Amino acid sequence: MMIFRLTRDNNGSVLVETTIMLPLMILFVLGSIDFLFAFYEWNAATKAVQVGARIAAVSDPVASGLNSLSMALVSASSRPGSTMPSFTVTCDGASATCSCEGACSGGIISYNATAMNTIVFGRGSSACGDATSLYTTGMCDIFSRITPANVRIEYRQPAPPAGLGYVGRPGGPVPTIKVSLQNIPFRFFFLGLHSFQI
């Protein structure tokens, strides 16, 4: 009789349901906050890379001598006006070096720290957060955790017929520019899961 009454007793059922559901709800809310913050940082990093590519396209190249590559190829055996041979110059801010594959001369692979700082900090600036207009905005003004060591820039002249420019062009080659970020860790605050790289 006691067992029969115990199975029909509903007292305390709300407490049991709350005990089961409350930790799950807290985990869901805190996990949502973590993931939303991760998406926010991802979006800010993406916008910073867009701004960096725009600045890199209109500023001095990080690879010193890239503008003179076209004239260097004239003396190297290519005729003026011929199609620009393909090359890829990669400048890594972490190691402060540039490497070149393809039709490159020795002077092209020197690293220009001033040009990298212009891309990261903005025109006429050496620190984050001091932009006074869109013209002076740099990558770190949009995503404050970016430093020159986190930026990697690739100047690429595709093989003809896709490439632009020509040997002997006064303004130098017309490479495509790819700006990417590296080594920016993100760690979840509430969930305590492993960090991932942006």
Coordinates of N, CA and C in Angstrom, one line a residue:
M1 N 0.8 -1.2 0.0 CA 0.0 0.0 0.0 C 0.9 1.3 0.0
M2 N 2.0 1.2 0.7 CA 2.9 2.3 0.8 C 3.5 2.6 -0.6
I3 N 3.9 1.5 -1.2 CA 4.5 1.6 -2.6 C 3.5 2.2 -3.6
F4 N 2.3 1.8 -3.5 CA 1.3 2.2 -4.4 C 1.1 3.8 -4.2
R5 N 1.0 4.2 -3.0 CA 0.9 5.7 -2.7 C 2.1 6.4 -3.2
L6 N 3.3 5.8 -3.0 CA 4.5 6.5 -3.5 C 4.6 6.7 -5.0
T7 N 4.1 5.7 -5.7 CA 4.2 5.9 -7.2 C 3.2 6.9 -7.7
R8 N 2.1 7.2 -6.9 CA 1.1 8.1 -7.4 C 1.3 9.5 -6.8
D9 N 2.4 9.7 -5.9 CA 2.6 11.0 -5.3 C 3.4 11.9 -6.3
N10 N 2.8 13.1 -6.5 CA 3.4 14.1 -7.4 C 4.2 15.2 -6.7
N11 N 4.3 15.1 -5.4 CA 5.0 16.2 -4.6 C 6.5 16.1 -5.0
G12 N 7.1 17.2 -5.3 CA 8.5 17.3 -5.6 C 8.9 17.0 -7.0
S13 N 7.9 16.7 -7.9 CA 8.2 16.5 -9.3 C 8.7 17.7 -10.0
V14 N 8.2 18.9 -9.6 CA 8.7 20.1 -10.3 C 10.2 20.3 -9.9
L15 N 10.5 20.0 -8.7 CA 11.9 20.2 -8.2 C 12.9 19.3 -9.0
V16 N 12.4 18.0 -9.2 CA 13.2 17.1 -10.0 C 13.4 17.6 -11.4
E17 N 12.3 18.0 -12.1 CA 12.4 18.5 -13.4 C 13.3 19.7 -13.5
T18 N 13.2 20.6 -12.5 CA 14.0 21.8 -12.5 C 15.5 21.4 -12.4
T19 N 15.8 20.4 -11.5 CA 17.1 20.0 -11.3 C 17.7 19.4 -12.6
I20 N 16.9 18.8 -13.4 CA 17.4 18.2 -14.6 C 17.6 19.3 -15.7
M21 N 16.6 20.2 -15.8 CA 16.5 21.1 -16.9 C 17.4 22.4 -16.7
L22 N 17.6 22.8 -15.5 CA 18.3 24.1 -15.2 C 19.8 24.0 -15.7
P23 N 20.5 22.9 -15.4 CA 21.9 22.9 -15.9 C 21.9 22.9 -17.5
L24 N 21.0 22.2 -18.1 CA 21.0 22.1 -19.5 C 20.6 23.5 -20.1
M25 N 19.7 24.2 -19.5 CA 19.4 25.6 -20.0 C 20.6 26.6 -19.8
I26 N 21.3 26.5 -18.7 CA 22.4 27.3 -18.4 C 23.5 27.0 -19.4
L27 N 23.8 25.7 -19.7 CA 24.8 25.3 -20.7 C 24.4 25.9 -22.1
F28 N 23.1 25.8 -22.4 CA 22.7 26.3 -23.7 C 22.8 27.8 -23.8
V29 N 22.5 28.6 -22.8 CA 22.6 30.0 -22.8 C 24.1 30.4 -22.9
L30 N 24.9 29.9 -22.0 CA 26.3 30.3 -22.0 C 27.0 29.8 -23.3
G31 N 26.6 28.7 -23.8 CA 27.2 28.2 -25.1 C 26.8 29.1 -26.2
S32 N 25.6 29.6 -26.2 CA 25.1 30.5 -27.2 C 25.9 31.8 -27.2
I33 N 26.1 32.3 -26.0 CA 26.9 33.5 -25.9 C 28.3 33.3 -26.4
D34 N 29.0 32.2 -26.1 CA 30.3 31.9 -26.6 C 30.3 31.9 -28.1
F35 N 29.4 31.2 -28.7 CA 29.3 31.0 -30.2 C 29.0 32.4 -30.9
L36 N 28.1 33.1 -30.3 CA 27.8 34.5 -30.9 C 29.0 35.4 -30.8
F37 N 29.8 35.3 -29.7 CA 31.0 36.1 -29.6 C 32.0 35.7 -30.6
A38 N 32.1 34.3 -30.8 CA 33.1 33.8 -31.8 C 32.7 34.3 -33.2
F39 N 31.4 34.3 -33.6 CA 30.9 34.8 -34.9 C 31.2 36.3 -35.0
Y40 N 31.0 37.0 -33.9 CA 31.3 38.5 -33.9 C 32.8 38.7 -34.3
E41 N 33.7 38.0 -33.6 CA 35.1 38.1 -33.9 C 35.5 37.7 -35.3
W42 N 34.9 36.6 -35.7 CA 35.1 36.1 -37.1 C 34.7 37.2 -38.1
N43 N 33.5 37.8 -37.9 CA 33.1 38.9 -38.8 C 34.0 40.1 -38.7
A44 N 34.4 40.5 -37.6 CA 35.3 41.6 -37.4 C 36.7 41.3 -38.1
A45 N 37.2 40.1 -38.0 CA 38.4 39.7 -38.7 C 38.2 39.8 -40.2
T46 N 37.1 39.3 -40.7 CA 36.8 39.3 -42.1 C 36.8 40.8 -42.6
K47 N 36.2 41.6 -41.9 CA 36.1 43.0 -42.4 C 37.5 43.7 -42.3
A48 N 38.3 43.3 -41.3 CA 39.6 43.9 -41.2 C 40.5 43.4 -42.4
V49 N 40.3 42.2 -42.8 CA 41.1 41.7 -44.0 C 40.7 42.4 -45.2
Q50 N 39.4 42.7 -45.4 CA 38.9 43.5 -46.5 C 39.6 44.8 -46.6
V51 N 39.6 45.5 -45.4 CA 40.2 46.8 -45.4 C 41.7 46.7 -45.6
G52 N 42.4 45.7 -45.1 CA 43.8 45.5 -45.3 C 44.1 45.3 -46.8
A53 N 43.3 44.5 -47.5 CA 43.5 44.3 -48.9 C 43.3 45.6 -49.7
R54 N 42.3 46.4 -49.3 CA 42.1 47.7 -50.0 C 43.3 48.6 -49.8
I55 N 43.9 48.7 -48.6 CA 45.0 49.5 -48.3 C 46.2 49.0 -49.1
A56 N 46.4 47.6 -49.1 CA 47.6 47.0 -49.7 C 47.5 47.3 -51.2
A57 N 46.3 47.4 -51.8 CA 46.2 47.6 -53.3 C 46.6 49.0 -53.7
V58 N 46.5 50.0 -52.8 CA 46.8 51.4 -53.1 C 48.1 51.9 -52.4
S59 N 48.7 51.1 -51.6 CA 49.9 51.6 -50.9 C 51.2 50.9 -51.4
D60 N 52.3 51.3 -50.9 CA 53.6 50.7 -51.3 C 53.5 49.2 -50.9
P61 N 54.0 48.3 -51.8 CA 54.0 46.9 -51.4 C 54.9 46.6 -50.3
V62 N 54.5 45.6 -49.5 CA 55.3 45.1 -48.4 C 56.6 44.5 -48.9
A63 N 56.5 43.9 -50.1 CA 57.7 43.3 -50.8 C 58.4 44.5 -51.5
S64 N 59.5 45.0 -50.9 CA 60.2 46.1 -51.5 C 60.7 45.7 -52.9
G65 N 60.6 46.5 -53.9 CA 61.1 46.2 -55.2 C 60.1 45.6 -56.1
L66 N 58.9 45.4 -55.6 CA 57.8 44.8 -56.4 C 57.5 45.7 -57.6
N67 N 57.5 47.0 -57.4 CA 57.1 48.0 -58.4 C 58.2 48.0 -59.5
S68 N 59.4 47.7 -59.2 CA 60.5 47.7 -60.2 C 60.7 46.3 -60.9
L69 N 59.9 45.3 -60.5 CA 60.1 44.0 -61.1 C 59.9 44.0 -62.6
S70 N 58.9 44.8 -63.1 CA 58.7 44.9 -64.5 C 59.9 45.4 -65.3
M71 N 60.6 46.4 -64.8 CA 61.8 46.9 -65.4 C 62.9 45.9 -65.3
A72 N 63.0 45.2 -64.2 CA 64.1 44.2 -64.0 C 64.0 43.1 -65.0
L73 N 62.8 42.7 -65.3 CA 62.6 41.6 -66.3 C 63.0 42.0 -67.7
V74 N 63.0 43.3 -68.0 CA 63.4 43.8 -69.3 C 64.9 43.4 -69.5
S75 N 65.7 43.7 -68.5 CA 67.1 43.4 -68.6 C 67.4 41.9 -68.5
A76 N 66.4 41.2 -68.0 CA 66.7 39.7 -67.7 C 66.4 38.9 -68.9
S77 N 65.8 39.3 -70.0 CA 65.6 38.5 -71.2 C 64.2 38.7 -71.8
S78 N 63.3 39.2 -71.0 CA 62.0 39.4 -71.6 C 61.9 40.7 -72.4
R79 N 61.2 40.7 -73.5 CA 61.1 41.9 -74.3 C 60.1 42.9 -73.7
P80 N 60.3 44.2 -73.8 CA 59.3 45.1 -73.3 C 58.0 44.9 -74.1
G81 N 56.9 45.0 -73.4 CA 55.6 44.8 -74.0 C 55.1 43.3 -74.0
S82 N 56.0 42.4 -73.7 CA 55.5 41.0 -73.7 C 54.7 40.7 -72.4
T83 N 54.1 39.6 -72.4 CA 53.2 39.3 -71.2 C 54.1 39.1 -70.0
M84 N 53.5 39.5 -68.9 CA 54.2 39.4 -67.6 C 54.3 38.0 -67.2
P85 N 55.5 37.5 -66.9 CA 55.6 36.1 -66.4 C 55.0 36.0 -65.0
S86 N 54.6 34.8 -64.7 CA 53.9 34.5 -63.4 C 54.9 34.5 -62.2
F87 N 54.4 35.0 -61.1 CA 55.2 35.0 -59.8 C 54.3 35.0 -58.7
T88 N 54.7 34.6 -57.5 CA 54.0 34.7 -56.3 C 55.0 35.2 -55.2
V89 N 54.7 36.3 -54.6 CA 55.5 36.9 -53.5 C 54.7 36.8 -52.2
T90 N 55.2 36.1 -51.2 CA 54.4 36.0 -50.0 C 55.2 36.7 -48.9
C91 N 54.6 37.7 -48.2 CA 55.2 38.4 -47.1 C 54.5 38.0 -45.8
D92 N 55.3 37.5 -44.9 CA 54.8 37.0 -43.6 C 55.2 38.0 -42.5
G93 N 54.3 38.6 -41.8 CA 54.5 39.5 -40.8 C 55.2 38.9 -39.5
A94 N 54.9 37.6 -39.3 CA 55.5 36.9 -38.1 C 57.0 36.8 -38.2
S95 N 57.5 36.4 -39.4 CA 58.9 36.3 -39.6 C 59.5 37.5 -40.2
A96 N 58.7 38.5 -40.6 CA 59.2 39.7 -41.2 C 60.1 39.4 -42.4
T97 N 59.6 38.5 -43.3 CA 60.3 38.1 -44.5 C 59.4 38.0 -45.6
C98 N 59.9 38.1 -46.8 CA 59.1 37.9 -48.1 C 59.9 36.8 -48.9
S99 N 59.1 35.9 -49.4 CA 59.7 34.9 -50.3 C 59.0 35.0 -51.7
C100 N 59.7 34.5 -52.7 CA 59.3 34.7 -54.0 C 59.4 33.4 -54.8
E101 N 58.4 33.1 -55.6 CA 58.4 31.9 -56.5 C 58.1 32.4 -57.9
G102 N 58.8 32.0 -58.8 CA 58.6 32.4 -60.2 C 59.6 33.4 -60.7
A103 N 59.1 34.3 -61.6 CA 60.0 35.3 -62.2 C 60.2 36.5 -61.2
C104 N 61.2 36.3 -60.3 CA 61.5 37.4 -59.3 C 63.0 37.7 -59.4
S105 N 63.4 38.9 -59.0 CA 64.8 39.2 -58.8 C 65.1 39.3 -57.4
G106 N 66.4 39.4 -57.1 CA 66.8 39.4 -55.7 C 66.3 40.5 -54.8
G107 N 66.1 41.7 -55.4 CA 65.7 42.9 -54.6 C 64.2 42.8 -54.2
I108 N 63.5 41.9 -54.9 CA 62.0 41.9 -54.6 C 61.7 41.3 -53.3
I109 N 62.5 40.5 -52.7 CA 62.1 39.7 -51.5 C 62.5 40.4 -50.2
S110 N 62.9 41.7 -50.3 CA 63.2 42.4 -49.0 C 61.8 42.9 -48.4
Y111 N 61.7 42.8 -47.1 CA 60.5 43.1 -46.4 C 60.5 44.5 -46.0
N112 N 59.3 45.2 -46.2 CA 59.2 46.6 -45.9 C 58.2 46.7 -44.7
A113 N 58.8 46.9 -43.5 CA 58.0 47.0 -42.3 C 57.1 48.2 -42.3
T114 N 57.6 49.3 -42.8 CA 56.7 50.5 -42.9 C 55.5 50.3 -43.7
A115 N 55.6 49.6 -44.8 CA 54.4 49.3 -45.6 C 53.4 48.4 -44.8
M116 N 54.0 47.4 -44.1 CA 53.1 46.5 -43.3 C 52.4 47.3 -42.2
N117 N 53.1 48.2 -41.6 CA 52.5 49.0 -40.5 C 51.4 49.9 -41.1
T118 N 51.6 50.4 -42.3 CA 50.5 51.2 -42.9 C 49.3 50.4 -43.1
I119 N 49.4 49.1 -43.5 CA 48.3 48.2 -43.7 C 47.6 47.9 -42.4
V120 N 48.4 47.6 -41.4 CA 47.8 47.2 -40.1 C 47.3 48.3 -39.3
F121 N 48.0 49.4 -39.1 CA 47.7 50.5 -38.3 C 46.9 51.6 -39.0
G122 N 47.0 51.7 -40.3 CA 46.4 52.8 -41.1 C 47.4 53.8 -41.5
R123 N 46.9 54.6 -42.4 CA 47.8 55.7 -43.0 C 48.2 56.7 -42.0
G124 N 49.5 56.9 -41.8 CA 50.0 58.0 -40.9 C 49.8 57.6 -39.4
S125 N 49.7 56.4 -39.1 CA 49.5 55.9 -37.7 C 50.4 54.8 -37.3
S126 N 50.7 54.7 -36.0 CA 51.5 53.7 -35.5 C 50.9 52.9 -34.3
A127 N 49.6 53.2 -34.2 CA 48.9 52.6 -33.1 C 47.4 52.3 -33.5
C128 N 46.8 51.4 -32.8 CA 45.4 51.1 -33.1 C 44.5 52.1 -32.4
G129 N 43.3 52.3 -33.0 CA 42.3 53.1 -32.3 C 42.4 54.6 -32.5
D130 N 43.3 55.0 -33.3 CA 43.5 56.5 -33.4 C 43.0 57.0 -34.8
A131 N 42.3 56.2 -35.5 CA 41.8 56.6 -36.8 C 40.8 57.8 -36.7
T132 N 41.0 58.8 -37.5 CA 40.2 60.0 -37.5 C 39.2 60.0 -38.7
S133 N 39.4 59.1 -39.7 CA 38.5 59.0 -40.8 C 38.6 57.7 -41.4
L134 N 37.8 57.4 -42.4 CA 37.9 56.1 -43.1 C 39.2 56.0 -43.9
Y135 N 39.7 57.1 -44.3 CA 41.0 57.1 -45.0 C 42.2 56.6 -44.1
T136 N 42.1 57.0 -42.8 CA 43.2 56.6 -41.9 C 43.0 55.3 -41.2
T137 N 41.9 54.6 -41.4 CA 41.6 53.4 -40.7 C 42.5 52.3 -41.2
G138 N 43.0 51.5 -40.2 CA 43.8 50.3 -40.5 C 43.1 49.1 -40.1
M139 N 43.7 47.9 -40.3 CA 43.1 46.6 -39.9 C 42.8 46.6 -38.4
C140 N 43.8 47.0 -37.6 CA 43.6 46.9 -36.1 C 42.6 47.9 -35.6
D141 N 42.2 48.9 -36.4 CA 41.1 49.8 -35.9 C 39.7 49.1 -36.0
I142 N 39.7 48.0 -36.8 CA 38.4 47.3 -36.9 C 38.4 46.0 -36.0
F143 N 39.6 45.4 -35.9 CA 39.8 44.2 -35.0 C 41.0 44.4 -34.2
S144 N 40.9 44.8 -33.0 CA 42.0 45.4 -32.2 C 43.1 44.3 -31.9
R145 N 42.8 43.1 -32.0 CA 43.8 42.0 -31.7 C 44.8 41.8 -32.8
I146 N 44.7 42.5 -33.9 CA 45.6 42.3 -35.0 C 46.9 43.0 -34.8
T147 N 48.0 42.4 -35.0 CA 49.3 43.0 -35.0 C 50.0 42.7 -36.4
P148 N 51.1 43.3 -36.7 CA 51.8 42.9 -38.0 C 52.1 41.4 -38.0
A149 N 52.4 40.8 -36.9 CA 52.8 39.4 -36.9 C 51.6 38.5 -37.3
N150 N 50.4 39.0 -37.2 CA 49.3 38.2 -37.6 C 48.9 38.3 -39.0
V151 N 49.6 39.1 -39.8 CA 49.2 39.4 -41.2 C 50.1 38.7 -42.2
R152 N 49.5 38.2 -43.2 CA 50.3 37.5 -44.3 C 49.7 38.1 -45.6
I153 N 50.6 38.6 -46.5 CA 50.1 39.2 -47.7 C 50.8 38.4 -48.9
E154 N 50.0 38.1 -49.9 CA 50.5 37.4 -51.1 C 50.2 38.3 -52.3
Y155 N 51.2 38.6 -53.0 CA 51.1 39.3 -54.3 C 51.3 38.2 -55.4
R156 N 50.3 38.1 -56.3 CA 50.4 37.0 -57.2 C 50.1 37.5 -58.6
Q157 N 51.0 37.2 -59.5 CA 50.8 37.4 -61.0 C 50.5 36.1 -61.6
P158 N 49.2 35.9 -62.0 CA 48.9 34.6 -62.6 C 49.6 34.4 -64.0
A159 N 49.7 33.2 -64.4 CA 50.2 32.9 -65.7 C 49.3 33.4 -66.8
P160 N 49.9 33.9 -67.9 CA 49.1 34.4 -69.0 C 48.2 33.3 -69.5
P161 N 47.0 33.6 -70.0 CA 46.5 35.0 -70.3 C 45.8 35.7 -69.2
A162 N 45.7 35.0 -68.0 CA 44.9 35.6 -66.9 C 45.6 36.8 -66.3
G163 N 46.9 37.0 -66.4 CA 47.6 38.0 -65.7 C 47.4 39.4 -66.4
L164 N 47.6 40.4 -65.6 CA 47.5 41.8 -66.1 C 48.9 42.4 -66.1
G165 N 49.0 43.5 -66.8 CA 50.2 44.2 -67.0 C 51.1 43.6 -68.0
Y166 N 52.3 44.2 -68.2 CA 53.2 43.7 -69.3 C 54.6 44.1 -68.8
V167 N 55.6 43.4 -69.4 CA 57.0 43.6 -69.1 C 57.3 45.0 -69.5
G168 N 58.0 45.8 -68.6 CA 58.3 47.2 -68.9 C 57.3 48.2 -68.6
R169 N 56.2 47.7 -68.0 CA 55.1 48.7 -67.6 C 55.7 49.7 -66.5
P170 N 55.5 51.0 -66.8 CA 56.1 52.0 -65.8 C 55.6 51.8 -64.4
G171 N 54.4 51.5 -64.2 CA 53.9 51.3 -62.8 C 54.2 50.0 -62.2
G172 N 54.9 49.1 -62.9 CA 55.2 47.8 -62.3 C 54.1 46.8 -62.6
P173 N 54.2 45.6 -62.1 CA 53.2 44.6 -62.4 C 51.9 44.9 -61.7
V174 N 50.8 44.2 -62.1 CA 49.5 44.4 -61.6 C 49.1 43.0 -60.9
P175 N 49.6 42.7 -59.8 CA 49.3 41.4 -59.2 C 48.0 41.5 -58.4
T176 N 47.4 40.3 -58.2 CA 46.3 40.2 -57.3 C 46.8 40.1 -55.9
I177 N 46.1 40.7 -55.0 CA 46.6 40.7 -53.6 C 45.7 40.0 -52.7
K178 N 46.3 39.1 -51.9 CA 45.5 38.3 -50.9 C 46.0 38.6 -49.5
V179 N 45.2 39.1 -48.6 CA 45.6 39.4 -47.3 C 44.9 38.3 -46.4
S180 N 45.6 37.7 -45.5 CA 45.1 36.7 -44.6 C 45.6 36.9 -43.2
L181 N 44.9 36.4 -42.2 CA 45.3 36.4 -40.8 C 45.8 35.1 -40.4
Q182 N 46.7 35.1 -39.4 CA 47.3 33.9 -38.9 C 47.5 34.0 -37.4
N183 N 47.5 32.9 -36.7 CA 47.8 32.8 -35.2 C 47.0 33.8 -34.3
I184 N 45.7 33.9 -34.5 CA 44.9 34.7 -33.6 C 44.0 33.7 -32.9
P185 N 44.3 33.3 -31.7 CA 43.5 32.3 -31.0 C 42.3 32.8 -30.4
F186 N 41.3 32.0 -30.4 CA 40.0 32.3 -29.7 C 39.7 31.2 -28.7
R187 N 39.4 31.5 -27.4 CA 39.1 30.5 -26.4 C 37.7 30.8 -25.9
F188 N 36.9 29.8 -25.8 CA 35.6 30.0 -25.3 C 35.7 30.3 -23.8
F189 N 34.9 31.3 -23.4 CA 34.9 31.8 -22.0 C 34.2 30.8 -21.1
F190 N 33.0 30.5 -21.4 CA 32.1 29.7 -20.5 C 32.3 28.2 -20.6
L191 N 32.4 27.8 -21.9 CA 32.4 26.3 -22.1 C 33.8 25.7 -21.8
G192 N 34.8 26.5 -21.9 CA 36.2 26.0 -21.6 C 36.7 25.0 -22.6
L193 N 36.2 25.1 -23.8 CA 36.6 24.1 -24.8 C 37.9 24.6 -25.4
H194 N 38.5 23.8 -26.3 CA 39.8 24.2 -26.9 C 39.7 25.4 -27.7
S195 N 40.7 26.2 -27.8 CA 40.7 27.4 -28.7 C 40.9 27.0 -30.1
F196 N 40.4 27.9 -31.0 CA 40.7 27.7 -32.4 C 41.3 28.9 -33.0
Q197 N 41.9 28.8 -34.2 CA 42.5 29.9 -34.8 C 41.6 30.6 -35.8
I198 N 41.6 31.9 -35.7 CA 40.8 32.7 -36.7 C 41.6 32.9 -37.9

